[in-house]
Short mmCIF file of C-alpha atoms and ligand atoms in Angstrom, two decimals:
data_model
loop_
_atom_site.label_atom_id
_atom_site.label_comp_id
_atom_site.label_asym_id
_atom_site.label_seq_id
_atom_site.Cartn_x
_atom_site.Cartn_y
_atom_site.Cartn_z
CA MET H 1 7.48 -6.05 23.03
CA ASN H 2 4.30 -7.60 22.15
CA ILE H 3 2.56 -4.29 22.02
CA LEU H 4 5.45 -2.77 19.88
CA PHE H 5 5.12 -6.04 17.18
CA ALA H 6 1.73 -6.81 17.32
CA TRP H 7 0.06 -3.39 17.71
CA VAL H 8 2.47 -0.74 16.40
CA ILE H 9 4.67 -1.96 13.67
CA PRO H 10 1.73 -3.52 11.39
CA TYR H 11 0.30 -0.09 10.97
CA ILE H 12 3.87 1.30 10.46
CA VAL H 13 4.28 -1.48 7.42
CA ILE H 14 1.00 -1.06 5.66
CA LEU H 15 1.51 2.93 5.76
CA LEU H 16 5.24 2.57 4.62
CA PHE H 17 3.87 -0.07 1.75
CA LEU H 18 1.39 1.94 0.28
CA GLY H 19 3.05 5.13 0.43
CA GLY H 20 5.98 3.42 -1.55
CA MET H 21 3.73 2.08 -3.96
CA ILE H 22 2.06 4.88 -4.76
CA LEU H 23 5.11 6.79 -4.99
CA ARG H 24 6.91 4.17 -7.36
CA ILE H 25 3.48 3.82 -9.96
CA LEU H 26 3.60 8.10 -9.66
CA SER H 27 7.31 7.57 -10.71
CA TRP H 28 6.25 5.32 -13.98
CA LEU H 29 3.77 7.49 -14.96
CA LYS H 30 5.95 10.55 -15.00
CA ILE H 31 8.14 9.31 -17.57
CA PRO H 32 7.87 11.20 -20.66
CA VAL H 33 6.73 9.38 -23.48
CA PRO H 34 7.77 11.13 -26.89
CA PHE H 35 6.73 8.49 -29.37
CA LYS H 36 3.84 6.68 -28.86
CA LEU H 37 5.36 3.73 -30.38
CA THR H 38 4.48 -0.04 -29.66
CA VAL H 39 5.23 -3.19 -31.00
CA PHE H 40 3.78 -5.21 -33.63
CA PRO H 41 1.37 -7.10 -33.40
CA CYS H 42 -0.81 -4.99 -31.04
CA PRO H 43 -4.65 -5.02 -30.51
CA GLN H 44 -6.61 -2.07 -32.50
CA THR H 45 -9.49 -2.00 -30.40
CA GLY H 46 -10.20 -1.76 -26.68
CA ALA H 47 -11.98 -5.04 -26.60
CA GLY H 48 -8.71 -6.19 -28.24
CA VAL H 49 -6.52 -4.52 -25.52
CA ALA H 50 -8.79 -6.65 -22.57
CA ALA H 51 -8.33 -9.93 -24.50
CA ASP H 52 -4.76 -9.27 -24.57
CA PHE H 53 -4.57 -8.36 -20.89
CA VAL H 54 -6.24 -11.50 -19.97
CA LYS H 55 -3.96 -13.58 -22.15
CA GLU H 56 -0.87 -12.13 -20.61
CA SER H 57 -2.12 -11.89 -16.80
CA VAL H 58 -4.00 -15.47 -16.58
CA GLY H 59 -2.32 -17.12 -19.53
CA PHE H 60 1.22 -15.66 -19.09
CA ARG H 61 1.32 -15.45 -22.85
CA SER H 62 4.71 -13.94 -23.49
CA LEU H 63 6.28 -16.81 -21.65
CA TRP H 64 4.42 -19.31 -23.42
CA ARG H 65 6.22 -17.81 -26.71
CA GLY H 66 9.78 -18.67 -25.03
CA GLU H 67 10.78 -21.89 -22.65
CA LYS H 68 7.88 -24.04 -22.03
CA SER H 69 9.20 -25.35 -18.45
CA LEU H 70 9.52 -21.55 -17.29
CA TRP H 71 6.07 -20.96 -18.35
CA PHE H 72 4.86 -24.34 -16.37
CA MET H 73 6.96 -23.07 -13.42
CA SER H 74 5.81 -19.45 -13.82
CA ALA H 75 1.91 -20.60 -14.05
CA LEU H 76 2.03 -22.86 -11.44
CA PHE H 77 3.60 -20.46 -8.77
CA HIS H 78 1.41 -17.59 -9.58
CA LEU H 79 -2.10 -19.36 -9.81
CA SER H 80 -1.57 -21.10 -6.87
CA LEU H 81 -0.56 -17.72 -5.23
CA ALA H 82 -3.93 -16.29 -6.21
CA PHE H 83 -5.53 -19.37 -4.92
CA ILE H 84 -4.04 -19.03 -1.36
CA LEU H 85 -4.56 -15.42 -1.06
CA ILE H 86 -8.39 -15.65 -2.17
CA GLY H 87 -8.56 -18.75 0.44
CA HIS H 88 -6.51 -16.62 2.63
CA PHE H 89 -9.76 -13.75 2.50
CA PHE H 90 -12.45 -16.41 2.85
CA GLY H 91 -10.81 -18.71 4.81
CA ILE H 92 -10.01 -16.22 7.80
CA GLY H 93 -12.60 -14.07 7.05
CA PHE H 94 -15.50 -16.62 6.95
CA LEU H 95 -13.77 -19.24 9.47
CA GLY H 96 -14.06 -21.79 6.51
CA GLN H 97 -17.70 -21.62 6.15
CA GLN H 98 -17.78 -19.93 2.98
CA PHE H 99 -18.66 -23.23 0.82
CA THR H 100 -22.21 -23.19 2.90
CA TRP H 101 -23.19 -20.52 0.55
CA LEU H 102 -22.96 -23.35 -2.04
CA GLY H 103 -25.36 -25.95 0.23
CA ALA H 104 -22.24 -27.66 2.06
CA SER H 105 -22.86 -28.34 5.26
CA SER H 106 -21.01 -26.48 8.16
CA GLU H 107 -18.26 -29.16 8.56
CA THR H 108 -17.97 -30.10 4.99
CA SER H 109 -17.48 -26.49 4.16
CA LEU H 110 -14.56 -26.49 6.71
CA ASN H 111 -13.03 -29.97 5.46
CA LEU H 112 -13.14 -28.34 1.57
CA SER H 113 -11.55 -25.19 2.59
CA VAL H 114 -8.66 -27.24 4.83
CA LEU H 115 -8.26 -29.54 1.19
CA PHE H 116 -8.13 -26.67 -1.38
CA GLY H 117 -5.58 -24.85 1.22
CA THR H 118 -3.59 -27.62 1.22
CA TYR H 119 -3.24 -28.61 -2.29
CA ALA H 120 -3.04 -25.08 -3.23
CA GLY H 121 -0.12 -24.57 -0.75
CA ALA H 122 1.83 -27.27 -1.81
CA ALA H 123 1.20 -26.51 -5.65
CA LEU H 124 2.54 -23.10 -4.63
CA LEU H 125 5.51 -24.40 -2.61
CA LEU H 126 6.47 -26.75 -5.56
CA GLY H 127 6.17 -23.75 -8.01
CA LEU H 128 8.45 -21.64 -5.42
CA LEU H 129 11.01 -24.95 -5.16
CA LEU H 130 11.00 -25.23 -9.19
CA LEU H 131 12.00 -21.41 -9.75
CA THR H 132 14.69 -21.62 -7.00
CA ILE H 133 16.13 -24.84 -8.51
CA ARG H 134 16.19 -23.26 -11.81
CA ARG H 135 18.05 -20.07 -10.70
CA ILE H 136 20.82 -21.80 -8.53
CA GLY H 137 20.88 -25.04 -10.84
CA SER H 138 22.25 -23.31 -14.08
CA PRO H 139 25.37 -21.26 -14.31
CA THR H 140 23.96 -18.70 -17.07
CA MET H 141 21.17 -18.10 -14.02
CA LYS H 142 23.36 -17.89 -11.49
CA PHE H 143 25.42 -15.11 -13.62
CA ILE H 144 22.56 -13.24 -13.99
CA SER H 145 21.03 -13.46 -10.31
CA SER H 146 21.62 -10.50 -7.96
CA PHE H 147 21.19 -10.89 -3.88
CA ALA H 148 17.64 -9.01 -4.41
CA ASP H 149 16.54 -12.28 -6.62
CA TYR H 150 17.36 -14.32 -4.07
CA LEU H 151 16.19 -12.11 -1.05
CA VAL H 152 12.70 -12.49 -2.77
CA LEU H 153 13.23 -16.39 -2.74
CA VAL H 154 14.29 -16.63 0.86
CA LEU H 155 11.19 -14.54 1.78
CA LEU H 156 8.74 -16.52 -0.07
CA LEU H 157 10.25 -19.70 0.77
CA GLY H 158 9.96 -18.66 4.39
CA ILE H 159 6.36 -17.40 4.57
CA VAL H 160 5.11 -20.76 2.38
CA GLY H 161 6.93 -22.99 4.35
CA SER H 162 5.73 -21.53 7.70
CA GLY H 163 2.08 -21.36 6.33
CA MET H 164 2.11 -25.10 5.09
CA TYR H 165 3.55 -25.73 8.50
CA MET H 166 0.72 -24.28 10.52
CA ARG H 167 -1.75 -26.22 7.79
CA LEU H 168 -0.03 -29.33 8.25
CA PHE H 169 0.25 -29.40 11.91
CA HIS H 170 -2.74 -27.67 12.73
CA GLU H 171 -0.96 -24.94 15.11
CA VAL H 172 -3.20 -22.04 15.01
CA THR H 173 -6.97 -21.51 14.52
CA TYR H 174 -8.95 -19.41 12.20
CA GLU H 175 -10.63 -17.68 14.84
CA ALA H 176 -7.63 -16.13 17.20
CA VAL H 177 -6.28 -15.11 13.53
CA GLN H 178 -9.32 -13.42 12.70
CA THR H 179 -9.83 -11.97 16.15
CA TYR H 180 -6.40 -10.48 15.83
CA LEU H 181 -6.46 -9.19 12.33
CA ILE H 182 -10.13 -7.60 13.04
CA GLY H 183 -8.55 -5.77 16.23
CA LEU H 184 -6.27 -4.56 13.75
CA LEU H 185 -8.64 -3.06 11.23
CA THR H 186 -10.93 -1.61 13.79
CA PHE H 187 -7.99 -0.26 15.76
CA HIS H 188 -8.76 -2.05 18.68
CA PRO H 189 -5.70 -4.08 18.59
CA VAL H 190 -5.30 -7.12 20.60
CA PRO H 191 -2.13 -9.59 21.27
CA PHE H 192 -0.94 -11.85 18.71
CA PRO H 193 -2.31 -15.20 18.78
CA ASP H 194 -0.07 -17.28 21.05
CA ASN H 195 1.88 -19.35 18.32
CA MET H 196 5.47 -19.02 17.25
CA ALA H 197 4.89 -20.12 13.39
CA PHE H 198 2.17 -17.60 12.99
CA ILE H 199 4.17 -14.85 14.20
CA PHE H 200 6.76 -15.85 12.07
CA HIS H 201 4.47 -16.06 8.83
CA PHE H 202 2.95 -12.44 9.78
CA THR H 203 6.55 -10.91 10.33
CA LEU H 204 7.80 -11.99 6.93
CA VAL H 205 4.51 -11.08 5.50
CA GLN H 206 5.38 -7.65 6.53
CA LEU H 207 9.05 -7.88 5.69
CA LEU H 208 8.02 -8.52 2.03
CA LEU H 209 5.46 -5.79 1.97
CA LEU H 210 8.08 -3.23 3.16
CA TYR H 211 10.43 -4.36 0.18
CA PHE H 212 7.86 -5.08 -2.46
CA PRO H 213 7.52 -1.31 -3.63
CA TYR H 214 11.52 -1.53 -4.30
CA SER H 215 11.54 -5.03 -5.44
CA LYS H 216 11.16 -6.86 -9.03
CA LEU H 217 7.83 -7.97 -7.87
CA MET H 218 6.38 -4.68 -8.91
CA HIS H 219 5.97 -6.48 -12.03
CA SER H 220 2.73 -7.36 -10.83
CA CYS H 221 1.77 -3.77 -11.01
CA GLY H 222 3.90 -2.89 -14.35
CA LEU H 223 1.65 -5.04 -16.27
CA PHE H 224 -1.11 -2.43 -15.81
CA ILE H 225 1.11 0.18 -16.90
CA SER H 226 2.61 -1.39 -20.24
CA ARG H 227 2.54 0.54 -23.36
CA TRP H 228 0.42 -1.53 -25.40
CA LEU H 229 -2.20 -1.10 -22.48
CA ILE H 230 -1.69 2.82 -21.72
CA VAL H 231 -1.51 4.28 -25.22
CA ARG H 232 -4.78 4.62 -26.89
CA PRO H 233 -5.09 2.10 -30.01
CA HIS H 234 -5.79 5.09 -32.91
CA GLU H 235 -2.68 6.96 -31.01
CA ARG H 236 -0.56 4.24 -31.44
CA GLN H 237 2.53 4.35 -34.40
CA VAL H 238 3.23 0.74 -34.55
CA ILE H 239 6.70 -0.75 -35.36
CA LEU H 240 7.84 -4.10 -36.71
CA LYS H 241 9.81 -5.93 -34.08
C1 HEM B 1 -1.53 -10.68 6.44
C2 HEM B 1 -1.53 -11.69 5.88
C3 HEM B 1 -1.33 -13.11 6.23
C4 HEM B 1 -1.75 -13.68 7.28
C5 HEM B 1 -2.62 -13.36 8.34
C6 HEM B 1 -1.94 -15.23 7.04
C7 HEM B 1 -2.34 -16.42 7.88
C8 HEM B 1 -1.93 -17.61 7.54
C9 HEM B 1 -2.94 -18.58 8.33
C10 HEM B 1 -3.41 -18.47 9.95
C11 HEM B 1 -2.63 -19.77 7.96
C12 HEM B 1 -2.87 -21.17 8.41
C13 HEM B 1 -4.24 -21.41 7.94
C14 HEM B 1 -4.53 -22.95 8.60
O1 HEM B 1 -3.74 -23.61 9.26
O2 HEM B 1 -5.33 -23.24 8.10
C15 HEM B 1 -1.61 -19.60 6.95
C16 HEM B 1 -1.22 -20.70 5.74
C17 HEM B 1 -0.76 -20.54 4.69
N1 HEM B 1 -0.25 -19.10 4.04
FE1 HEM B 1 -0.70 -17.09 4.93
N2 HEM B 1 -1.13 -15.26 5.84
C18 HEM B 1 -0.84 -14.07 5.36
C19 HEM B 1 -0.12 -14.28 4.09
C20 HEM B 1 0.40 -14.98 3.34
C21 HEM B 1 1.16 -14.47 2.09
C22 HEM B 1 1.25 -13.22 1.46
C23 HEM B 1 1.31 -15.87 1.51
C24 HEM B 1 1.84 -16.35 0.42
C25 HEM B 1 2.95 -15.59 -0.49
C26 HEM B 1 0.84 -16.69 2.44
C27 HEM B 1 0.97 -18.22 2.24
C28 HEM B 1 0.46 -19.34 3.04
C29 HEM B 1 0.55 -20.56 2.58
C30 HEM B 1 1.09 -21.32 1.35
C31 HEM B 1 -0.48 -21.09 3.58
C32 HEM B 1 -0.56 -22.84 3.70
C33 HEM B 1 -1.83 -23.14 2.83
C34 HEM B 1 -2.89 -22.45 3.73
O3 HEM B 1 -3.08 -22.77 4.82
O4 HEM B 1 -3.77 -21.88 3.06
N3 HEM B 1 0.11 -16.21 3.50
N4 HEM B 1 -1.55 -18.16 6.47
#
Protein backbone atom coordinates (compact mmCIF):
# COMPACT_ATOMS: atom_id res chain seq x y z
CA MET A 1 0.00 0.00 0.00
CA ASN A 2 2.80 2.39 0.99
CA ILE A 3 4.59 1.58 -2.27
CA LEU A 4 1.47 2.30 -4.33
CA PHE A 5 0.64 5.64 -2.67
CA ALA A 6 4.15 6.92 -1.94
CA TRP A 7 6.01 5.72 -5.05
CA VAL A 8 3.69 4.86 -7.92
CA ILE A 9 0.70 7.19 -7.77
CA PRO A 10 2.70 10.50 -7.59
CA TYR A 11 4.35 9.71 -10.97
CA ILE A 12 1.00 8.83 -12.55
CA VAL A 13 -0.51 12.04 -11.16
CA ILE A 14 2.25 14.23 -12.54
CA LEU A 15 2.03 12.61 -16.00
CA LEU A 16 -1.77 13.02 -16.10
CA PHE A 17 -1.45 16.62 -14.87
CA LEU A 18 1.13 17.60 -17.50
CA GLY A 19 -0.70 15.73 -20.29
CA GLY A 20 -4.02 17.34 -19.30
CA MET A 21 -2.49 20.83 -19.22
CA ILE A 22 -0.84 20.44 -22.62
CA LEU A 23 -4.03 19.09 -24.26
CA ARG A 24 -6.19 21.80 -22.73
CA ILE A 25 -3.87 24.64 -23.80
CA LEU A 26 -3.49 23.16 -27.31
CA SER A 27 -7.28 22.97 -27.59
CA TRP A 28 -7.50 26.69 -26.76
CA LEU A 29 -4.81 27.58 -29.29
CA LYS A 30 -6.61 25.64 -32.04
CA ILE A 31 -9.83 27.65 -31.72
CA PRO A 32 -10.08 29.69 -34.95
CA VAL A 33 -9.97 33.48 -34.59
CA PRO A 34 -11.58 34.74 -37.82
CA PHE A 35 -11.61 38.39 -36.74
CA LYS A 36 -8.78 39.84 -34.69
CA LEU A 37 -11.15 41.89 -32.58
CA THR A 38 -10.36 43.22 -29.15
CA VAL A 39 -12.14 45.52 -26.74
CA PHE A 40 -11.24 49.21 -26.25
CA PRO A 41 -9.14 50.43 -24.42
CA CYS A 42 -6.21 48.22 -25.38
CA PRO A 43 -2.47 48.96 -25.39
CA GLN A 44 -0.88 49.78 -28.74
CA THR A 45 2.69 48.69 -27.96
CA GLY A 46 4.43 45.59 -26.62
CA ALA A 47 5.45 47.52 -23.47
CA GLY A 48 1.83 48.55 -22.99
CA VAL A 49 0.74 44.92 -23.25
CA ALA A 50 3.38 43.92 -20.66
CA ALA A 51 2.24 46.71 -18.29
CA ASP A 52 -1.40 45.65 -18.71
CA PHE A 53 -0.46 42.08 -18.01
CA VAL A 54 1.30 43.00 -14.74
CA LYS A 55 -1.64 45.19 -13.66
CA GLU A 56 -4.04 42.32 -14.29
CA SER A 57 -1.99 39.47 -12.79
CA VAL A 58 -0.60 41.30 -9.73
CA GLY A 59 -3.21 44.02 -9.18
CA PHE A 60 -6.38 42.16 -10.37
CA ARG A 61 -7.37 45.26 -12.35
CA SER A 62 -10.58 43.92 -13.87
CA LEU A 63 -11.92 43.01 -10.41
CA TRP A 64 -11.02 46.47 -9.09
CA ARG A 65 -13.47 47.94 -11.61
CA GLY A 66 -16.32 45.98 -9.96
CA GLU A 67 -17.16 44.84 -6.41
CA LYS A 68 -14.30 46.08 -4.17
CA SER A 69 -14.88 43.43 -1.49
CA LEU A 70 -14.41 40.69 -4.12
CA TRP A 71 -11.21 42.39 -5.25
CA PHE A 72 -9.93 42.34 -1.65
CA MET A 73 -10.77 38.66 -1.06
CA SER A 74 -9.30 37.66 -4.39
CA ALA A 75 -6.09 39.65 -3.85
CA LEU A 76 -5.70 38.25 -0.32
CA PHE A 77 -6.19 34.69 -1.55
CA HIS A 78 -3.98 34.84 -4.66
CA LEU A 79 -1.11 36.87 -3.22
CA SER A 80 -0.86 34.73 -0.07
CA LEU A 81 -1.05 31.59 -2.22
CA ALA A 82 1.91 32.89 -4.25
CA PHE A 83 3.82 33.54 -0.98
CA ILE A 84 3.01 30.03 0.30
CA LEU A 85 4.12 28.29 -2.91
CA ILE A 86 7.39 30.28 -3.06
CA GLY A 87 7.80 29.59 0.70
CA HIS A 88 7.33 25.84 0.13
CA PHE A 89 10.04 25.87 -2.52
CA PHE A 90 12.59 27.70 -0.35
CA GLY A 91 11.51 26.30 3.04
CA ILE A 92 11.55 22.65 1.99
CA GLY A 93 14.30 23.09 -0.61
CA PHE A 94 16.75 24.87 1.73
CA LEU A 95 15.43 23.58 5.09
CA GLY A 96 14.48 27.08 6.25
CA GLN A 97 18.06 28.37 5.77
CA GLN A 98 17.22 30.72 2.84
CA PHE A 99 17.51 33.91 4.94
CA THR A 100 21.15 33.15 5.78
CA TRP A 101 21.87 34.45 2.22
CA LEU A 102 20.71 37.85 3.51
CA GLY A 103 23.06 37.66 6.50
CA ALA A 104 20.71 36.12 9.10
CA SER A 105 22.02 33.43 11.46
CA SER A 106 20.85 29.87 10.92
CA GLU A 107 18.42 30.06 13.85
CA THR A 108 16.99 33.46 12.82
CA SER A 109 16.53 32.19 9.27
CA LEU A 110 14.51 29.21 10.49
CA ASN A 111 12.43 31.48 12.76
CA LEU A 112 11.74 33.89 9.87
CA SER A 113 10.74 30.99 7.65
CA VAL A 114 8.30 29.78 10.32
CA LEU A 115 6.99 33.32 10.89
CA PHE A 116 6.37 34.08 7.19
CA GLY A 117 4.84 30.63 6.65
CA THR A 118 2.45 31.09 9.58
CA TYR A 119 1.28 34.58 8.55
CA ALA A 120 0.99 33.75 4.85
CA GLY A 121 -0.86 30.51 5.70
CA ALA A 122 -3.28 32.39 7.99
CA ALA A 123 -3.88 35.02 5.28
CA LEU A 124 -4.51 32.26 2.72
CA LEU A 125 -6.95 30.51 5.04
CA LEU A 126 -8.76 33.81 5.72
CA GLY A 127 -9.02 34.61 1.98
CA LEU A 128 -10.35 31.15 1.26
CA LEU A 129 -12.90 31.31 4.09
CA LEU A 130 -14.12 34.74 2.95
CA LEU A 131 -14.54 33.49 -0.63
CA THR A 132 -16.41 30.42 0.66
CA ILE A 133 -18.73 32.54 2.84
CA ARG A 134 -19.39 34.85 -0.14
CA ARG A 135 -20.42 31.87 -2.25
CA ILE A 136 -22.69 30.19 0.29
CA GLY A 137 -23.92 33.38 1.96
CA SER A 138 -25.91 34.91 -0.88
CA PRO A 139 -28.90 33.32 -2.65
CA THR A 140 -27.72 34.73 -6.03
CA MET A 141 -24.24 33.22 -5.64
CA LYS A 142 -25.74 29.93 -4.50
CA PHE A 143 -27.98 29.88 -7.57
CA ILE A 144 -25.08 30.25 -10.02
CA SER A 145 -22.73 27.87 -8.11
CA SER A 146 -22.19 24.33 -9.34
CA PHE A 147 -20.79 21.19 -7.73
CA ALA A 148 -17.42 22.01 -9.35
CA ASP A 149 -17.25 25.38 -7.54
CA TYR A 150 -17.72 23.69 -4.17
CA LEU A 151 -15.33 20.84 -5.02
CA VAL A 152 -12.45 23.25 -5.62
CA LEU A 153 -13.19 25.09 -2.38
CA VAL A 154 -13.33 21.87 -0.35
CA LEU A 155 -10.03 20.62 -1.82
CA LEU A 156 -8.30 23.94 -1.15
CA LEU A 157 -9.71 24.18 2.38
CA GLY A 158 -8.47 20.63 3.08
CA ILE A 159 -4.97 21.43 1.75
CA VAL A 160 -4.63 24.74 3.57
CA GLY A 161 -6.25 23.39 6.77
CA SER A 162 -3.91 20.39 6.95
CA GLY A 163 -0.93 22.63 6.07
CA MET A 164 -1.76 24.98 8.94
CA TYR A 165 -2.25 22.01 11.25
CA MET A 166 1.29 20.79 10.45
CA ARG A 167 2.61 24.31 10.78
CA LEU A 168 1.00 25.06 14.16
CA PHE A 169 1.53 21.67 15.79
CA HIS A 170 5.07 21.10 14.40
CA GLU A 171 3.96 17.80 13.01
CA VAL A 172 6.63 17.09 10.43
CA THR A 173 10.21 18.21 9.81
CA TYR A 174 11.42 19.92 6.62
CA GLU A 175 14.18 17.26 6.47
CA ALA A 176 11.72 14.36 6.32
CA VAL A 177 9.69 16.03 3.56
CA GLN A 178 12.79 17.04 1.62
CA THR A 179 14.16 13.47 1.73
CA TYR A 180 10.85 12.11 0.43
CA LEU A 181 10.57 14.66 -2.41
CA ILE A 182 14.23 14.27 -3.47
CA GLY A 183 13.65 10.50 -3.56
CA LEU A 184 10.75 11.02 -5.97
CA LEU A 185 12.61 13.54 -8.13
CA THR A 186 15.71 11.33 -8.45
CA PHE A 187 13.66 8.18 -9.13
CA HIS A 188 14.92 6.57 -5.92
CA PRO A 189 11.68 6.72 -3.92
CA VAL A 190 11.75 6.38 -0.13
CA PRO A 191 8.70 5.78 2.13
CA PHE A 192 6.36 8.62 3.15
CA PRO A 193 7.37 10.66 6.24
CA ASP A 194 5.61 8.91 9.11
CA ASN A 195 2.88 11.51 9.52
CA MET A 196 -0.83 11.31 8.71
CA ALA A 197 -1.30 15.08 8.34
CA PHE A 198 1.43 15.18 5.68
CA ILE A 199 -0.04 12.19 3.82
CA PHE A 200 -3.46 13.87 3.87
CA HIS A 201 -1.96 17.21 2.64
CA PHE A 202 0.02 15.53 -0.12
CA THR A 203 -2.89 13.34 -1.26
CA LEU A 204 -5.26 16.32 -1.53
CA VAL A 205 -2.60 18.23 -3.51
CA GLN A 206 -2.46 15.29 -5.94
CA LEU A 207 -6.27 15.22 -6.27
CA LEU A 208 -6.16 18.96 -7.01
CA LEU A 209 -3.48 18.42 -9.66
CA LEU A 210 -5.55 15.67 -11.31
CA TYR A 211 -8.59 17.89 -11.47
CA PHE A 212 -6.75 21.13 -12.33
CA PRO A 213 -6.66 20.86 -16.16
CA TYR A 214 -10.44 20.27 -16.33
CA SER A 215 -11.42 22.82 -13.69
CA LYS A 216 -12.05 26.55 -13.58
CA LEU A 217 -8.61 26.86 -11.95
CA MET A 218 -7.35 26.94 -15.56
CA HIS A 219 -8.22 30.65 -15.50
CA SER A 220 -4.70 31.05 -14.07
CA CYS A 221 -3.34 29.95 -17.47
CA GLY A 222 -6.11 31.59 -19.49
CA LEU A 223 -4.70 34.97 -18.51
CA PHE A 224 -1.66 34.26 -20.70
CA ILE A 225 -3.80 33.37 -23.72
CA SER A 226 -6.36 36.15 -23.61
CA ARG A 227 -6.93 38.05 -26.83
CA TRP A 228 -5.41 41.35 -25.84
CA LEU A 229 -2.17 39.48 -25.13
CA ILE A 230 -1.87 37.17 -28.13
CA VAL A 231 -3.19 39.41 -30.89
CA ARG A 232 -0.30 41.70 -31.99
CA PRO A 233 -1.17 45.39 -31.39
CA HIS A 234 -0.83 46.39 -35.08
CA GLU A 235 -3.09 43.51 -36.18
CA ARG A 236 -5.92 44.38 -33.83
CA GLN A 237 -9.29 45.63 -34.90
CA VAL A 238 -10.52 47.51 -31.86
CA ILE A 239 -14.22 47.59 -31.03
CA LEU A 240 -15.91 49.86 -28.49
CA LYS A 241 -17.72 48.13 -25.63
C1 LIG B 1 3.93 18.66 -3.36
C2 LIG B 1 3.26 19.64 -2.83
C3 LIG B 1 3.28 20.04 -1.36
C4 LIG B 1 4.03 19.56 -0.32
C5 LIG B 1 5.10 18.47 -0.33
C6 LIG B 1 3.67 20.33 0.86
C7 LIG B 1 4.21 20.17 2.13
C8 LIG B 1 3.92 20.94 3.23
C9 LIG B 1 4.52 20.82 4.52
C10 LIG B 1 5.57 19.78 4.90
C11 LIG B 1 4.00 21.77 5.33
C12 LIG B 1 4.32 22.02 6.80
C13 LIG B 1 5.42 23.01 6.96
C14 LIG B 1 5.76 23.25 8.41
O1 LIG B 1 5.22 22.59 9.28
O2 LIG B 1 6.59 24.08 8.65
C15 LIG B 1 3.05 22.52 4.54
C16 LIG B 1 2.32 23.58 5.00
C17 LIG B 1 1.40 24.28 4.27
N1 LIG B 1 1.01 24.00 2.98
FE1 LIG B 1 1.81 22.60 1.77
N2 LIG B 1 2.69 21.23 0.51
C18 LIG B 1 2.44 21.09 -0.83
C19 LIG B 1 1.54 21.82 -1.59
C20 LIG B 1 0.72 22.81 -1.10
C21 LIG B 1 -0.23 23.57 -1.88
C22 LIG B 1 -0.49 23.37 -3.39
C23 LIG B 1 -0.83 24.46 -1.04
C24 LIG B 1 -1.88 25.48 -1.30
C25 LIG B 1 -2.87 25.35 -2.15
C26 LIG B 1 -0.24 24.28 0.27
C27 LIG B 1 -0.59 25.01 1.39
C28 LIG B 1 0.05 24.93 2.61
C29 LIG B 1 -0.19 25.84 3.72
C30 LIG B 1 -1.17 27.02 3.72
C31 LIG B 1 0.66 25.45 4.75
C32 LIG B 1 0.81 26.13 6.15
C33 LIG B 1 1.74 27.30 6.08
C34 LIG B 1 3.18 26.88 5.82
O3 LIG B 1 3.72 26.09 6.58
O4 LIG B 1 3.72 27.30 4.79
N3 LIG B 1 0.69 23.26 0.20
N4 LIG B 1 3.02 21.99 3.27
